[in-house]
Amino acid sequence: MRPPGDPKNLTVERGQRQKRNEPSGKLGFGLLGICAAVLLWRLASGMVGSSLILPPPGEVVASFLRIASGPGFWTAVLGSLRRVGIAFALSTLVGGLSGTIAALSGFFKSFIAPFLTTIRATPVLALILVAMFWLPASGVPIFSAFLMAYPLIHGSTCAGIESVDPELLQMATVFKVPARTILFRLRLPSASPYFLTGAKSALGISWKVVVAGELLSQPAFALGTGMQDARLSLDTASVLAWAAATVFLCGMSEFILGFASRRLEKGRMERPT
Amino acid sequence: MSLSKQQLLQTQDIVKSFGNRQIISGISADFPPSSVTAILGPSGCGKTSFLNILAGLIPADSGRLIGFPQLSFSYSFQDPRLLPWLSCLDNILFALSGLDDEKTSRERALRFITAAGLEAYTAFKPLQLSGGMRRRLSLARAFSYPSDVLLLDEAFASVDLKLRIDLMDLFSLLWREEKRTTIFVTHDVQDALYLADRILVFSSRPARLLDTFSIDTSRETRRYGSKDFSELEERLYRMILS
């Protein structure tokens, strides 16, 4: 055995570290974490001894299967998915546009700053409650999610455009590249990693706020409505089953967006095939 | 693109400071049209700042630029400064996008990409190219842009000797097409002797013009590192090291 401090140990340690970072290793540790959490849940449920307070995992899985095979589940999923899609698309469009303008105009950036600070500081529930006075039940989750996701996209787009490499800008200045070309071929493409990071956060927040909005405004065909109905029936297992469906859908959409953005970024830097 | 023989390009008593630190201390020099002028000096002496002043990228604190403000410039930077998401061809077309005729721009870009030996890589992105190819692309971009003056900032530095000579030969090849007025910055005496018609020697910071040398030997007959200029070489080394 080599003594501690032997430089050859570094190679061994590096090899071990590499092994730990392999995808299969990560997946293994992830599964282990899930097993540990389920085991803890099972133990805690056994100690509480009441399905109303904390049902065991098996009961929640059974509820999930019952809900998922019912007629309302998929329409609820599609309804929520549609609301998330609309809120996310709106916030991406408006946030991307206003973020771009803010990065190019100091006046607009200062003008919009108090509005953004107010939205960021407003509790989401307060926003939903106010929106309920103004909008129909189906519009409340969309409006609330848009307002919560919009500042994220705005901020990341603005930061991305502002962080463009000054040396590339200097190069464009020397070659007298028109402002329009600089915007579309230099500033916006260099902002894209920031924009995609912001979009990923915005998608996550959209799911949370849409379901919270549905929970309070009770539109037809919504995950939040299903969750609220289960709560009113004192069916905790079903509440958790609806929540699990939401978590799964949110995770899946974030994964798809992350995968697509990684492919997009990789493709951007490589030769088209 | 090619300046008239009568056009006067001159700097008079250029001074530049950054904060309390003086970088350039009263440089006056001439730059004959259609010549290749090397600015030779120790690293960090203010050569790049001087080039940036000529290009109008930074203002001088005092002094005069005669003939320069009316001109257009191409610049090959020390770092190639390529847009990683654009192909080789699009990187050059980006630099040419301010020109009126799109068709001519494309033809020009393709001509210089081919001259730089990158015709098989037009669709490749910069990250897919080697360091030397990126530098060749940067040179091709600078030559493609139909400017009055070509500025090169250590465009041949930080690469191995073979690649450096290849890049300088590429420069000579491209330069012969239009014989554009060129000012290039280097800290390498051999590079200056290989390419320049005139050599301006700058002192260490704050940069002053120590001396100007002319080389009358045709560029085509020069060999890199040859002893043909040994006397001048020795004088240049002495001057830089003094």
Coordinates of C-alpha atoms in Angstrom, one line a residue:
Chain A
M1 CA 0.0 0.0 0.0
R2 CA 1.3 3.4 -0.9
P3 CA 1.9 5.9 1.9
P4 CA -0.4 8.9 2.3
G5 CA 0.8 11.8 0.2
D6 CA 2.3 9.6 -2.5
P7 CA 1.6 11.3 -5.9
K8 CA 0.5 8.0 -7.4
N9 CA -2.5 8.0 -4.9
L10 CA -3.8 11.0 -6.8
T11 CA -4.3 8.9 -9.9
V12 CA -6.2 6.3 -7.9
E13 CA -8.3 9.0 -6.3
R14 CA -9.0 10.6 -9.6
G15 CA -10.1 7.3 -11.1
Q16 CA -12.4 6.7 -8.1
R17 CA -13.9 10.2 -8.5
Q18 CA -14.4 9.6 -12.2
K19 CA -16.2 6.3 -11.4
R20 CA -18.5 8.1 -9.0
N21 CA -19.4 10.7 -11.7
E22 CA -20.3 8.1 -14.3
P23 CA -24.0 8.3 -15.3
S24 CA -24.7 4.8 -14.1
G25 CA -23.1 5.7 -10.7
K26 CA -25.3 8.8 -10.5
L27 CA -28.4 6.8 -11.4
G28 CA -27.5 4.2 -8.7
F29 CA -27.1 6.8 -6.0
G30 CA -30.3 8.5 -7.1
L31 CA -32.3 5.3 -6.8
L32 CA -30.7 4.7 -3.4
G33 CA -31.9 8.1 -2.3
I34 CA -35.4 7.4 -3.5
C35 CA -35.4 4.1 -1.7
A36 CA -34.2 5.8 1.5
A37 CA -36.9 8.4 1.3
V38 CA -39.7 5.8 0.7
L39 CA -38.4 3.8 3.6
L40 CA -38.4 6.9 5.9
W41 CA -41.9 7.7 4.7
R42 CA -43.1 4.2 5.4
L43 CA -41.5 4.3 8.9
A44 CA -43.0 7.8 9.7
S45 CA -46.4 6.6 8.4
G46 CA -46.3 3.6 10.7
M47 CA -45.3 5.7 13.7
V48 CA -48.2 8.2 13.0
G49 CA -50.6 5.4 12.4
S50 CA -53.2 7.5 10.6
S51 CA -53.9 7.5 6.9
L52 CA -55.6 10.9 7.2
I53 CA -52.3 12.6 8.4
L54 CA -49.7 10.5 6.6
P55 CA -50.8 7.6 4.4
P56 CA -48.2 4.9 3.7
P57 CA -46.6 4.8 0.2
G58 CA -48.5 1.8 -0.9
E59 CA -51.8 3.5 -0.3
V60 CA -50.7 6.6 -2.3
V61 CA -49.6 4.4 -5.2
A62 CA -52.9 2.6 -5.1
S63 CA -54.7 6.0 -5.1
F64 CA -52.6 7.2 -8.0
L65 CA -53.4 4.1 -10.1
R66 CA -57.1 4.6 -9.3
I67 CA -57.0 8.3 -10.3
A68 CA -54.9 7.7 -13.3
S69 CA -57.3 5.0 -14.6
G70 CA -60.3 7.3 -14.0
P71 CA -61.9 9.4 -16.8
G72 CA -61.0 12.8 -15.3
F73 CA -57.3 12.3 -14.9
W74 CA -56.0 12.7 -18.4
T75 CA -58.3 15.7 -19.2
A76 CA -57.0 17.3 -15.9
V77 CA -53.5 16.6 -17.0
L78 CA -54.1 18.1 -20.5
G79 CA -55.9 21.1 -18.9
S80 CA -53.0 21.9 -16.6
L81 CA -50.5 21.2 -19.3
R82 CA -52.3 23.7 -21.6
R83 CA -52.3 26.4 -18.9
V84 CA -48.6 25.9 -18.1
G85 CA -47.9 25.9 -21.9
I86 CA -49.7 29.2 -22.4
A87 CA -48.2 30.9 -19.3
F88 CA -44.7 29.7 -20.2
A89 CA -45.0 30.8 -23.9
L90 CA -46.4 34.2 -22.9
S91 CA -43.7 34.8 -20.3
T92 CA -41.0 33.6 -22.7
L93 CA -42.2 35.9 -25.4
V94 CA -42.9 39.0 -23.4
G95 CA -39.9 38.4 -21.0
G96 CA -37.5 37.8 -23.9
L97 CA -38.7 40.9 -25.7
S98 CA -38.6 43.2 -22.7
G99 CA -35.3 41.7 -21.5
T100 CA -33.8 42.5 -24.9
I101 CA -35.1 46.1 -24.9
A102 CA -33.9 46.6 -21.3
A103 CA -30.4 45.4 -22.2
L104 CA -30.3 47.9 -25.1
S105 CA -32.0 50.8 -23.4
G106 CA -31.0 52.0 -19.9
F107 CA -34.1 54.2 -19.9
F108 CA -36.4 51.2 -20.3
K109 CA -34.4 49.2 -17.8
S110 CA -34.9 51.8 -15.1
F111 CA -38.5 52.3 -16.2
I112 CA -39.5 48.7 -15.7
A113 CA -37.3 48.0 -12.6
P114 CA -39.9 49.1 -10.0
F115 CA -42.6 47.0 -11.7
L116 CA -40.4 43.9 -11.7
T117 CA -39.3 44.4 -8.1
T118 CA -43.0 44.7 -7.0
I119 CA -43.9 41.4 -8.8
R120 CA -40.9 39.6 -7.4
A121 CA -41.8 40.7 -3.8
T122 CA -45.6 39.9 -4.1
P123 CA -46.6 36.6 -2.5
V124 CA -47.9 34.3 -5.1
L125 CA -51.1 33.6 -3.1
A126 CA -51.9 37.3 -2.9
L127 CA -51.5 37.5 -6.7
I128 CA -53.8 34.5 -7.2
L129 CA -56.5 36.0 -4.9
V130 CA -56.5 39.3 -6.6
A131 CA -56.5 37.7 -10.1
M132 CA -59.6 35.8 -9.0
F133 CA -61.5 39.1 -8.9
W134 CA -60.5 40.0 -12.4
L135 CA -60.4 36.8 -14.4
P136 CA -62.4 33.6 -15.1
A137 CA -61.4 30.5 -13.2
S138 CA -59.3 29.1 -16.1
G139 CA -57.4 32.4 -16.6
V140 CA -56.3 32.9 -13.0
P141 CA -53.6 30.2 -13.0
I142 CA -52.3 31.4 -16.4
F143 CA -52.1 35.0 -15.4
S144 CA -50.5 34.3 -12.0
A145 CA -47.9 31.9 -13.6
F146 CA -47.1 34.4 -16.3
L147 CA -46.5 37.2 -13.7
M148 CA -44.2 34.9 -11.7
A149 CA -42.3 33.5 -14.6
Y150 CA -42.0 36.7 -16.6
P151 CA -39.4 38.4 -14.4
L152 CA -37.2 35.3 -14.5
I153 CA -37.1 35.3 -18.3
H154 CA -36.7 39.1 -18.5
G155 CA -33.8 39.1 -16.0
S156 CA -31.9 36.2 -17.7
T157 CA -32.4 37.6 -21.2
C158 CA -31.2 41.1 -20.1
A159 CA -28.2 39.7 -18.2
G160 CA -27.3 37.5 -21.2
I161 CA -27.3 40.3 -23.7
E162 CA -25.4 42.6 -21.3
S163 CA -22.7 39.9 -20.7
V164 CA -21.8 39.7 -24.4
D165 CA -18.0 39.5 -24.8
P166 CA -16.8 43.1 -25.2
E167 CA -13.9 41.9 -27.4
L168 CA -16.4 40.5 -29.9
L169 CA -18.3 43.8 -29.8
Q170 CA -15.0 45.6 -30.5
M171 CA -14.4 43.3 -33.4
A172 CA -17.9 44.2 -34.8
T173 CA -17.2 47.9 -34.3
V174 CA -13.9 47.7 -36.3
F175 CA -15.7 46.0 -39.2
K176 CA -18.6 48.5 -39.0
V177 CA -21.1 45.7 -38.6
P178 CA -24.7 47.2 -38.6
A179 CA -26.5 47.4 -35.3
R180 CA -29.3 45.0 -36.5
T181 CA -26.7 42.3 -37.4
I182 CA -24.9 42.8 -34.1
L183 CA -28.2 42.3 -32.2
F184 CA -29.4 39.2 -34.2
R185 CA -26.1 37.5 -34.9
L186 CA -24.0 38.4 -31.8
R187 CA -26.0 39.7 -28.9
L188 CA -29.0 37.4 -29.0
P189 CA -27.0 34.2 -29.7
S190 CA -24.5 34.9 -26.9
A191 CA -27.5 35.5 -24.5
S192 CA -29.0 32.1 -25.4
P193 CA -27.4 30.0 -22.5
Y194 CA -28.7 32.6 -20.0
F195 CA -32.1 32.6 -21.7
L196 CA -32.3 28.8 -21.5
T197 CA -31.4 28.8 -17.8
G198 CA -34.0 31.4 -17.1
A199 CA -36.6 29.4 -19.2
K200 CA -35.9 26.3 -17.2
S201 CA -36.5 28.1 -13.9
A202 CA -39.6 29.8 -15.4
L203 CA -41.0 26.4 -16.5
G204 CA -40.7 25.0 -13.0
I205 CA -42.3 28.0 -11.4
S206 CA -45.1 28.0 -14.0
W207 CA -46.0 24.4 -12.9
K208 CA -46.1 25.4 -9.2
V209 CA -48.1 28.6 -9.7
V210 CA -50.5 27.1 -12.2
V211 CA -51.4 24.2 -9.8
A212 CA -51.6 26.6 -6.9
G213 CA -53.9 28.9 -9.0
E214 CA -56.1 25.9 -10.0
L215 CA -56.3 24.9 -6.4
L216 CA -57.9 28.2 -5.4
S217 CA -59.8 29.1 -8.6
Q218 CA -61.1 25.6 -9.3
P219 CA -61.3 25.5 -13.1
A220 CA -62.7 22.5 -14.8
F221 CA -60.1 19.9 -15.9
A222 CA -57.2 20.8 -13.7
L223 CA -54.7 18.9 -11.5
G224 CA -55.2 21.6 -8.8
T225 CA -58.9 21.1 -8.9
G226 CA -58.5 17.3 -8.4
M227 CA -56.2 18.0 -5.5
Q228 CA -58.7 20.3 -3.9
D229 CA -61.5 17.9 -4.4
A230 CA -59.5 15.1 -2.7
R231 CA -58.7 17.5 0.2
L232 CA -62.4 18.3 0.7
S233 CA -63.0 14.5 0.8
L234 CA -60.3 14.2 3.5
D235 CA -58.6 11.8 1.1
T236 CA -54.9 12.5 1.9
A237 CA -53.6 9.6 -0.2
S238 CA -55.4 11.1 -3.2
V239 CA -54.0 14.6 -2.5
L240 CA -50.5 13.1 -2.4
A241 CA -51.3 11.1 -5.6
W242 CA -52.4 14.3 -7.4
A243 CA -49.3 16.1 -6.1
A244 CA -47.1 13.2 -7.3
A245 CA -48.6 13.5 -10.8
T246 CA -47.8 17.3 -10.7
V247 CA -44.2 16.6 -9.6
F248 CA -43.8 14.0 -12.3
L249 CA -45.1 16.2 -15.1
C250 CA -43.1 19.2 -13.9
G251 CA -40.0 17.1 -13.7
M252 CA -40.6 15.6 -17.1
S253 CA -41.2 18.9 -18.8
E254 CA -38.0 20.4 -17.2
F255 CA -36.1 17.3 -18.3
I256 CA -37.4 17.7 -21.9
L257 CA -36.6 21.4 -21.9
G258 CA -33.1 20.7 -20.4
F259 CA -32.4 18.0 -22.9
A260 CA -33.6 20.1 -25.9
S261 CA -31.6 23.1 -24.8
R262 CA -28.4 21.0 -24.3
R263 CA -28.9 19.5 -27.8
L264 CA -29.5 23.0 -29.1
E265 CA -26.4 24.4 -27.5
K266 CA -24.2 21.5 -28.7
G267 CA -25.7 21.8 -32.2
R268 CA -25.0 25.5 -32.3
M269 CA -21.3 25.0 -31.9
E270 CA -21.0 22.1 -34.3
R271 CA -21.1 21.8 -38.1
P272 CA -24.6 21.1 -39.5
T273 CA -24.8 17.5 -40.7
Chain B
M1 CA -8.9 49.6 -50.8
S2 CA -5.4 50.4 -51.8
L3 CA -4.5 53.9 -50.7
S4 CA -3.1 56.4 -53.2
K5 CA 0.6 56.8 -53.1
Q6 CA 0.2 60.5 -52.1
Q7 CA -2.0 59.8 -49.1
L8 CA -0.2 60.9 -45.9
L9 CA -0.7 58.6 -42.9
Q10 CA 1.0 60.1 -39.9
T11 CA 0.8 60.3 -36.1
Q12 CA 2.1 63.3 -34.3
D13 CA 3.1 63.3 -30.7
I14 CA 0.5 60.7 -29.6
V15 CA 0.1 60.5 -25.8
K16 CA -2.1 58.0 -23.9
S17 CA -2.5 57.2 -20.2
F18 CA -4.7 54.9 -18.3
G19 CA -5.4 56.5 -15.0
N20 CA -2.1 57.7 -13.6
R21 CA -0.1 55.3 -15.8
Q22 CA 1.3 56.7 -19.0
I23 CA 1.3 54.1 -21.8
I24 CA 2.4 56.0 -24.8
S25 CA 4.7 59.0 -24.6
G26 CA 4.6 61.3 -27.6
I27 CA 4.9 58.9 -30.7
S28 CA 5.3 60.5 -34.1
A29 CA 5.6 58.2 -37.1
D30 CA 4.8 57.9 -40.8
F31 CA 3.1 55.0 -42.5
P32 CA 3.7 54.9 -46.2
P33 CA 0.7 53.7 -48.3
S34 CA 1.0 50.0 -49.5
S35 CA 3.8 49.3 -47.1
V36 CA 4.0 46.7 -44.3
T37 CA 5.1 48.4 -41.1
A38 CA 6.1 46.4 -38.0
I39 CA 5.8 47.9 -34.6
L40 CA 8.4 46.1 -32.6
G41 CA 8.7 46.4 -28.8
P42 CA 8.8 44.5 -25.6
S43 CA 5.6 42.9 -24.4
G44 CA 3.2 45.2 -22.6
C45 CA 4.9 48.4 -23.8
G46 CA 1.7 49.9 -25.3
K47 CA 1.9 48.6 -28.9
T48 CA -1.7 47.3 -28.9
S49 CA -3.0 50.6 -27.4
F50 CA -1.2 52.4 -30.2
L51 CA -2.9 50.2 -32.8
N52 CA -6.3 50.8 -31.1
I53 CA -5.7 54.5 -31.2
L54 CA -5.0 54.3 -35.0
A55 CA -8.2 52.3 -35.5
G56 CA -10.2 54.8 -33.5
L57 CA -11.1 52.2 -30.9
I58 CA -9.7 54.3 -28.0
P59 CA -9.0 58.0 -28.1
A60 CA -5.5 59.5 -27.6
D61 CA -5.1 61.9 -24.7
S62 CA -3.2 64.3 -27.0
G63 CA -1.5 64.4 -30.4
R64 CA -2.8 64.2 -33.9
L65 CA -3.8 61.4 -36.3
I66 CA -3.3 62.6 -39.9
G67 CA -5.1 60.6 -42.6
F68 CA -6.3 57.9 -40.3
P69 CA -9.8 59.2 -39.2
Q70 CA -11.1 59.0 -42.8
L71 CA -10.0 55.4 -43.3
S72 CA -11.6 52.0 -42.9
F73 CA -9.7 49.3 -41.0
S74 CA -9.5 45.5 -40.9
Y75 CA -8.1 44.1 -37.7
S76 CA -6.7 40.7 -36.9
F77 CA -6.6 40.5 -33.2
Q78 CA -4.2 38.6 -30.9
D79 CA -7.1 36.3 -30.0
P80 CA -9.0 35.3 -33.3
R81 CA -12.3 36.7 -31.9
L82 CA -14.6 34.4 -33.9
L83 CA -18.3 33.9 -33.1
P84 CA -18.4 30.2 -32.0
W85 CA -22.0 29.7 -33.2
L86 CA -21.3 30.9 -36.8
S87 CA -19.6 28.8 -39.5
C88 CA -16.3 29.9 -41.0
L89 CA -18.0 31.4 -43.9
D90 CA -20.6 33.1 -41.8
N91 CA -17.9 34.5 -39.5
I92 CA -16.4 36.3 -42.5
L93 CA -19.9 37.3 -43.8
F94 CA -20.6 38.8 -40.4
A95 CA -17.6 41.1 -40.8
L96 CA -18.7 42.0 -44.3
S97 CA -22.4 42.5 -43.4
G98 CA -22.0 46.3 -43.5
L99 CA -21.1 46.3 -47.2
D100 CA -23.8 46.9 -49.8
D101 CA -23.4 44.1 -52.2
E102 CA -24.2 40.7 -50.6
K103 CA -23.2 38.7 -53.7
T104 CA -19.7 40.4 -53.9
S105 CA -19.2 39.9 -50.1
R106 CA -19.9 36.2 -50.4
E107 CA -17.6 35.8 -53.4
R108 CA -14.9 37.8 -51.6
A109 CA -15.3 35.7 -48.4
L110 CA -15.0 32.5 -50.4
R111 CA -12.0 33.7 -52.3
F112 CA -10.1 34.5 -49.1
I113 CA -11.2 31.3 -47.3
T114 CA -9.9 29.4 -50.3
A115 CA -6.6 31.4 -50.2
A116 CA -6.3 30.6 -46.5
G117 CA -6.7 26.8 -47.3
L118 CA -10.0 26.5 -45.5
E119 CA -12.3 25.8 -48.4
A120 CA -13.1 22.4 -47.0
Y121 CA -14.1 23.9 -43.7
T122 CA -16.6 26.7 -44.8
A123 CA -19.4 25.0 -42.9
F124 CA -17.3 24.2 -39.8
K125 CA -17.7 26.1 -36.6
P126 CA -14.6 27.7 -34.9
L127 CA -14.6 25.1 -32.0
Q128 CA -14.2 22.4 -34.6
L129 CA -11.0 24.0 -36.0
S130 CA -7.5 23.8 -34.6
G131 CA -5.9 26.9 -33.1
G132 CA -3.9 27.5 -36.3
M133 CA -6.9 27.2 -38.5
R134 CA -8.7 29.7 -36.4
R135 CA -5.9 32.1 -36.8
R136 CA -5.9 31.5 -40.6
L137 CA -9.7 32.3 -40.5
S138 CA -9.1 35.5 -38.6
L139 CA -6.5 36.5 -41.2
A140 CA -8.9 35.6 -44.0
R141 CA -11.6 37.7 -42.4
A142 CA -9.3 40.7 -42.1
F143 CA -8.2 40.4 -45.7
S144 CA -11.8 39.8 -46.9
Y145 CA -13.0 43.1 -45.5
P146 CA -12.1 45.7 -48.1
S147 CA -10.4 48.2 -45.8
D148 CA -7.9 50.9 -46.5
V149 CA -5.6 49.7 -43.7
L150 CA -4.9 46.3 -42.2
L151 CA -4.0 46.1 -38.6
L152 CA -2.5 42.9 -37.1
D153 CA -2.0 42.6 -33.4
E154 CA 0.5 39.8 -32.6
A155 CA -1.4 37.8 -35.2
F156 CA 1.4 35.2 -35.4
A157 CA 2.2 34.9 -31.7
S158 CA 1.6 32.0 -29.3
V159 CA 1.9 29.3 -31.9
D160 CA 4.7 26.9 -32.7
L161 CA 7.4 28.0 -35.2
K162 CA 6.2 26.0 -38.1
L163 CA 2.7 27.3 -37.8
R164 CA 4.0 30.9 -37.3
I165 CA 6.0 30.7 -40.5
D166 CA 2.9 29.2 -42.3
L167 CA 0.8 32.0 -41.0
M168 CA 3.3 34.7 -42.1
D169 CA 3.6 33.0 -45.6
L170 CA -0.2 33.1 -45.8
F171 CA -0.1 36.8 -44.9
S172 CA 2.4 37.4 -47.7
L173 CA 0.3 35.5 -50.1
L174 CA -2.9 37.3 -49.3
W175 CA -1.1 40.7 -49.1
R176 CA 0.2 40.4 -52.6
E177 CA -3.4 40.3 -53.9
E178 CA -4.2 43.9 -52.9
K179 CA -1.0 45.3 -51.4
R180 CA -2.9 46.9 -48.6
T181 CA -1.2 49.3 -46.1
T182 CA -0.5 47.1 -43.2
I183 CA 0.6 47.9 -39.6
F184 CA 1.5 44.9 -37.5
V185 CA 2.5 44.7 -33.9
T186 CA 5.0 42.1 -32.7
H187 CA 7.5 41.5 -30.0
D188 CA 9.5 39.1 -32.2
V189 CA 12.4 40.5 -34.1
Q190 CA 12.4 37.6 -36.6
D191 CA 8.8 38.2 -37.5
A192 CA 9.4 41.8 -38.1
L193 CA 12.5 41.1 -40.3
Y194 CA 10.6 38.4 -42.2
L195 CA 7.5 40.5 -43.1
A196 CA 8.1 44.3 -42.7
D197 CA 9.2 47.0 -45.1
R198 CA 9.7 49.3 -42.2
I199 CA 10.3 48.6 -38.5
L200 CA 9.3 51.1 -35.8
V201 CA 11.0 50.2 -32.5
F202 CA 9.1 51.1 -29.4
S203 CA 10.7 51.4 -25.9
S204 CA 9.3 49.7 -22.8
R205 CA 6.4 51.5 -21.1
P206 CA 5.7 54.3 -21.6
A207 CA 6.3 53.6 -25.3
R208 CA 8.5 56.0 -27.2
L209 CA 9.6 55.6 -30.7
L210 CA 13.3 54.7 -30.4
D211 CA 14.1 54.3 -34.1
T212 CA 12.8 53.5 -37.6
F213 CA 14.4 51.0 -40.0
S214 CA 13.7 50.3 -43.6
I215 CA 14.2 46.9 -45.3
D216 CA 14.6 47.2 -49.0
T217 CA 15.0 43.4 -49.7
S218 CA 12.0 42.0 -51.5
R219 CA 9.7 40.0 -49.1
E220 CA 9.6 37.0 -51.5
T221 CA 13.4 36.5 -51.2
R222 CA 13.6 36.6 -47.5
R223 CA 14.0 33.4 -45.4
Y224 CA 12.8 33.2 -41.8
G225 CA 15.7 33.3 -39.4
S226 CA 18.3 33.9 -42.1
K227 CA 21.6 35.7 -41.3
D228 CA 21.0 38.2 -44.2
F229 CA 19.9 40.9 -41.7
S230 CA 22.3 39.8 -38.8
E231 CA 23.6 43.3 -38.3
L232 CA 20.1 44.9 -38.2
E233 CA 18.9 42.0 -36.0
E234 CA 21.6 42.6 -33.5
R235 CA 20.8 46.3 -33.4
L236 CA 17.1 45.6 -32.9
Y237 CA 17.8 43.1 -30.1
R238 CA 20.2 45.6 -28.4
M239 CA 17.6 48.4 -28.7
I240 CA 14.8 46.2 -27.3
L241 CA 16.9 44.9 -24.4
S242 CA 18.4 48.3 -23.5

